[in-house]
Coordinates of C-alpha atoms in Angstrom, one line a residue:
M1 CA 184.3 46.4 -72.2
S2 CA 185.4 46.8 -68.6
Y3 CA 188.8 46.4 -66.9
G4 CA 189.1 42.9 -65.4
E5 CA 186.8 41.4 -68.1
S6 CA 187.3 37.7 -69.0
I7 CA 185.6 35.7 -71.8
T8 CA 186.0 32.0 -72.3
Y9 CA 185.5 30.2 -75.6
E10 CA 185.5 26.6 -76.9
T11 CA 187.2 26.1 -80.3
Y12 CA 186.3 23.4 -82.8
F13 CA 188.0 22.3 -86.1
K14 CA 186.0 20.7 -88.8
W15 CA 187.3 18.3 -91.5
G16 CA 184.5 16.7 -93.5
L17 CA 181.9 15.4 -91.2
I18 CA 184.2 15.3 -88.1
M19 CA 184.1 18.3 -85.8
P20 CA 186.1 17.6 -82.6
R21 CA 186.8 20.3 -79.9
A22 CA 190.3 21.6 -80.6
G23 CA 190.9 23.6 -77.5
D24 CA 189.9 26.5 -75.2
A25 CA 190.6 30.2 -75.5
V26 CA 190.3 33.0 -72.9
I27 CA 190.2 36.7 -73.9
S28 CA 190.8 39.2 -71.1
F29 CA 191.0 43.0 -70.9
N30 CA 192.9 44.6 -68.0
K31 CA 194.4 48.0 -67.0
D32 CA 197.7 49.2 -65.5
Y33 CA 200.3 48.1 -68.0
T34 CA 203.4 50.1 -68.8
V35 CA 204.8 48.2 -71.8
K36 CA 206.0 50.9 -74.3
G37 CA 203.8 53.6 -72.7
A38 CA 200.6 51.4 -72.7
D39 CA 197.7 51.9 -70.3
S40 CA 195.8 48.6 -70.9
R41 CA 196.2 45.1 -72.3
Y42 CA 193.9 42.9 -74.4
R43 CA 195.1 39.3 -74.3
L44 CA 194.1 35.9 -75.8
L45 CA 195.3 32.6 -74.4
F46 CA 194.7 29.4 -76.5
R47 CA 195.4 25.8 -75.4
S48 CA 194.7 22.8 -77.5
T49 CA 193.0 19.7 -76.0
R50 CA 194.8 16.6 -75.0
F51 CA 193.4 14.9 -78.1
F52 CA 194.9 17.6 -80.4
D53 CA 198.1 17.7 -78.4
S54 CA 198.9 14.2 -79.7
F55 CA 199.4 15.5 -83.2
Y56 CA 199.3 19.3 -83.2
K57 CA 200.0 20.9 -79.8
M58 CA 199.2 24.6 -79.6
R59 CA 199.9 27.0 -76.7
D60 CA 199.5 30.5 -78.1
T61 CA 199.4 33.8 -76.3
L62 CA 198.4 37.0 -78.1
S63 CA 198.6 40.4 -76.4
C64 CA 198.0 43.9 -77.6
Y65 CA 198.7 47.0 -75.5
Y66 CA 196.9 50.4 -75.8
N67 CA 197.8 53.9 -74.6
A68 CA 195.5 56.3 -72.7
D69 CA 194.1 57.6 -76.1
N70 CA 193.0 54.0 -76.9
Q71 CA 195.6 53.6 -79.7
I72 CA 197.5 50.4 -80.1
V73 CA 201.2 50.8 -79.3
F74 CA 202.5 47.2 -79.1
G75 CA 201.4 43.7 -80.0
S76 CA 203.0 40.3 -79.4
K77 CA 202.3 36.7 -80.3
R78 CA 204.0 33.8 -78.6
T79 CA 203.6 30.5 -80.5
D80 CA 204.4 27.2 -78.9
E81 CA 203.6 24.1 -81.0
G82 CA 205.7 21.6 -79.1
N83 CA 208.6 21.3 -81.5
Y84 CA 208.4 24.9 -82.7
Y85 CA 208.5 28.2 -80.7
S86 CA 208.5 31.7 -82.0
V87 CA 207.8 35.3 -80.9
D88 CA 206.3 38.0 -83.0
E89 CA 206.6 41.6 -81.7
L90 CA 204.9 44.6 -83.4
T91 CA 205.6 48.2 -82.4
F92 CA 203.1 50.8 -83.6
T93 CA 204.0 54.5 -84.2
R94 CA 201.2 56.7 -85.3
N95 CA 201.7 60.0 -87.3
G96 CA 198.5 61.6 -88.4
D97 CA 196.6 59.2 -90.6
S98 CA 199.7 57.0 -91.1
T99 CA 201.0 54.2 -88.9
S100 CA 204.5 52.6 -89.1
V101 CA 204.9 49.2 -87.7
H102 CA 208.2 47.6 -86.7
S103 CA 207.7 43.8 -87.1
Y104 CA 210.2 41.6 -85.3
R105 CA 209.9 37.8 -85.3
Y106 CA 212.4 35.4 -83.8
T107 CA 212.9 31.8 -82.7
P108 CA 215.4 30.5 -80.1
R109 CA 217.9 30.1 -83.1
R110 CA 217.5 33.1 -85.2
V111 CA 215.7 36.3 -86.2
K112 CA 213.2 35.6 -89.0
V113 CA 211.7 39.0 -89.6
D114 CA 213.0 42.5 -88.8
T115 CA 211.3 45.1 -90.9
V116 CA 209.4 48.4 -90.8
M117 CA 206.1 48.7 -92.7
S118 CA 203.5 51.5 -93.0
G119 CA 199.8 51.8 -93.6
K120 CA 197.0 54.4 -93.6
G121 CA 193.7 54.4 -91.7
Y122 CA 193.1 52.1 -88.8
V123 CA 196.2 49.8 -88.4
T124 CA 196.3 47.0 -85.8
D125 CA 197.3 43.4 -85.3
M126 CA 195.0 40.4 -85.6
L127 CA 193.8 40.3 -82.0
G128 CA 193.4 44.1 -82.1
A129 CA 190.9 43.6 -85.0
F130 CA 188.5 42.1 -82.5
Y131 CA 189.1 44.9 -80.1
Y132 CA 188.2 47.3 -82.9
V133 CA 184.9 45.6 -83.7
R134 CA 183.9 45.6 -80.1
G135 CA 184.1 49.4 -80.1
F136 CA 181.2 49.7 -82.5
D137 CA 177.9 51.1 -81.2
M138 CA 175.7 48.2 -82.2
S139 CA 172.5 50.3 -82.0
K140 CA 173.8 52.6 -84.8
L141 CA 174.7 49.9 -87.3
H142 CA 173.0 49.8 -90.7
I143 CA 173.0 46.8 -93.1
G144 CA 175.7 47.3 -95.6
D145 CA 178.1 49.3 -93.4
V146 CA 181.7 48.5 -94.3
F147 CA 184.6 49.1 -91.9
P148 CA 188.1 48.9 -93.5
L149 CA 191.3 48.3 -91.5
T150 CA 194.8 47.1 -92.0
V151 CA 196.3 44.2 -90.0
A152 CA 200.1 43.8 -89.6
I153 CA 201.3 40.1 -89.8
G154 CA 204.9 39.2 -90.2
K155 CA 206.3 41.0 -93.3
D156 CA 202.8 41.9 -94.6
M157 CA 200.2 44.6 -94.1
I158 CA 196.9 42.8 -94.9
K159 CA 193.8 44.7 -96.0
V160 CA 190.7 43.6 -94.1
S161 CA 187.1 44.8 -94.2
L162 CA 184.3 44.1 -91.7
D163 CA 180.9 44.1 -93.5
F164 CA 177.7 44.3 -91.4
K165 CA 175.1 42.0 -92.9
K166 CA 172.2 41.6 -90.5
R167 CA 170.9 41.2 -87.0
E168 CA 170.5 37.5 -86.2
T169 CA 169.5 35.3 -83.3
I170 CA 171.7 32.3 -82.9
E171 CA 171.6 29.3 -80.6
L172 CA 174.7 28.1 -78.7
G173 CA 174.9 25.8 -75.6
G174 CA 171.2 25.9 -74.9
Y175 CA 171.0 29.7 -75.1
K176 CA 169.8 32.1 -77.7
F177 CA 171.9 35.2 -78.5
N178 CA 170.8 38.4 -80.2
T179 CA 173.8 39.3 -82.5
C180 CA 175.1 41.5 -85.2
Y181 CA 176.5 39.4 -88.0
F182 CA 179.6 40.5 -89.9
H183 CA 181.4 39.1 -92.9
V184 CA 185.2 39.5 -92.6
N185 CA 187.1 39.8 -95.9
I186 CA 190.8 39.0 -95.5
Y187 CA 193.0 39.5 -98.5
D188 CA 195.7 36.9 -98.0
D189 CA 196.7 33.6 -99.6
A190 CA 196.6 31.8 -96.2
F191 CA 192.8 31.9 -96.3
E192 CA 190.6 30.0 -98.7
S193 CA 189.2 33.1 -100.4
T194 CA 189.1 36.8 -100.2
T195 CA 185.3 36.8 -99.9
T196 CA 183.9 36.0 -96.4
S197 CA 187.2 34.6 -95.1
A198 CA 185.6 34.7 -91.7
E199 CA 182.2 35.3 -90.0
V200 CA 181.7 37.0 -86.7
W201 CA 178.6 37.2 -84.5
I202 CA 178.8 40.1 -81.9
S203 CA 176.3 40.4 -79.1
D204 CA 173.7 43.1 -79.9
D205 CA 174.1 45.0 -76.7
K206 CA 176.5 47.4 -75.0
N207 CA 179.0 44.6 -74.1
A208 CA 179.6 43.8 -77.8
I209 CA 180.9 40.3 -77.0
P210 CA 182.1 38.1 -79.9
V211 CA 179.6 35.2 -79.5
R212 CA 180.8 33.1 -82.4
I213 CA 183.7 33.3 -84.9
R214 CA 183.9 31.0 -87.9
T215 CA 187.1 31.1 -90.0
K216 CA 187.6 29.4 -93.3
L217 CA 190.9 27.5 -93.8
K218 CA 192.4 25.7 -96.7
V219 CA 191.2 22.4 -95.1
G220 CA 187.9 22.8 -93.3
Y221 CA 187.4 25.7 -90.8
A222 CA 187.8 26.8 -87.2
D223 CA 184.7 27.5 -85.1
V224 CA 185.0 29.5 -81.9
R225 CA 182.0 29.6 -79.6
Y226 CA 181.3 31.6 -76.5
K227 CA 181.2 29.6 -73.2
E228 CA 181.1 32.1 -70.3
S229 CA 182.2 35.6 -69.2
S230 CA 182.8 37.6 -66.1
G231 CA 183.6 41.2 -65.2
V232 CA 181.6 42.6 -68.2
A233 CA 180.7 46.3 -68.1
H234 CA 177.0 45.9 -68.6
E235 CA 174.2 43.4 -68.0
F236 CA 174.5 40.8 -70.7
N237 CA 170.9 41.2 -72.0
A238 CA 171.7 39.8 -75.5
V239 CA 171.4 36.3 -74.2
K240 CA 168.2 34.4 -73.3
G241 CA 167.6 30.9 -72.1
N242 CA 165.5 28.5 -74.1

């Protein structure tokens, strides 16, 4: 990653044989933020299409902030679904191998969550989980490598594992991408199962860009696909034209 990096995605939802484009997402990484002692910010903006707005409007903003030691110190999620608005704030305090998380969720009317949780090992929020996988040295991965982490969501600390399965070339938008393919196991009832709740294809180069993310839901799945990027740290040599 490099400061000033921006990556754009198209998101699709699939129900049965129908797979319309649901919206567009932009992930960015920037420096010079002072929120709770942070040094940099990783942010995702999602906006649903006009078609989806007619029955399920979404304007979500996810941000996570890191200190100079590259440790997460604060995360937030602003959810705007037209007739529903809420804010989640997560404050991370690390003490050795343990991390405490103050989770605070509120709407314009009331506070819905105000609790402190704790976990061991690598603890982050959902957006930070993608920042984490981008820190891997793709050239050193071996099939069968498993990377455990804990994700704080609302009142829960959810166990997640990233399992490296293989190197794979995939085709998107008329281009071929050399990728490292991971299974993501998420142990939570909101997902269809605890086995391969999501799949992630990361570019097999120094940029480690998420090229595709496919997440199972109770009805169908969400499919996030790379569209374009700018400001990346290295030449994007994992992509080739047809």
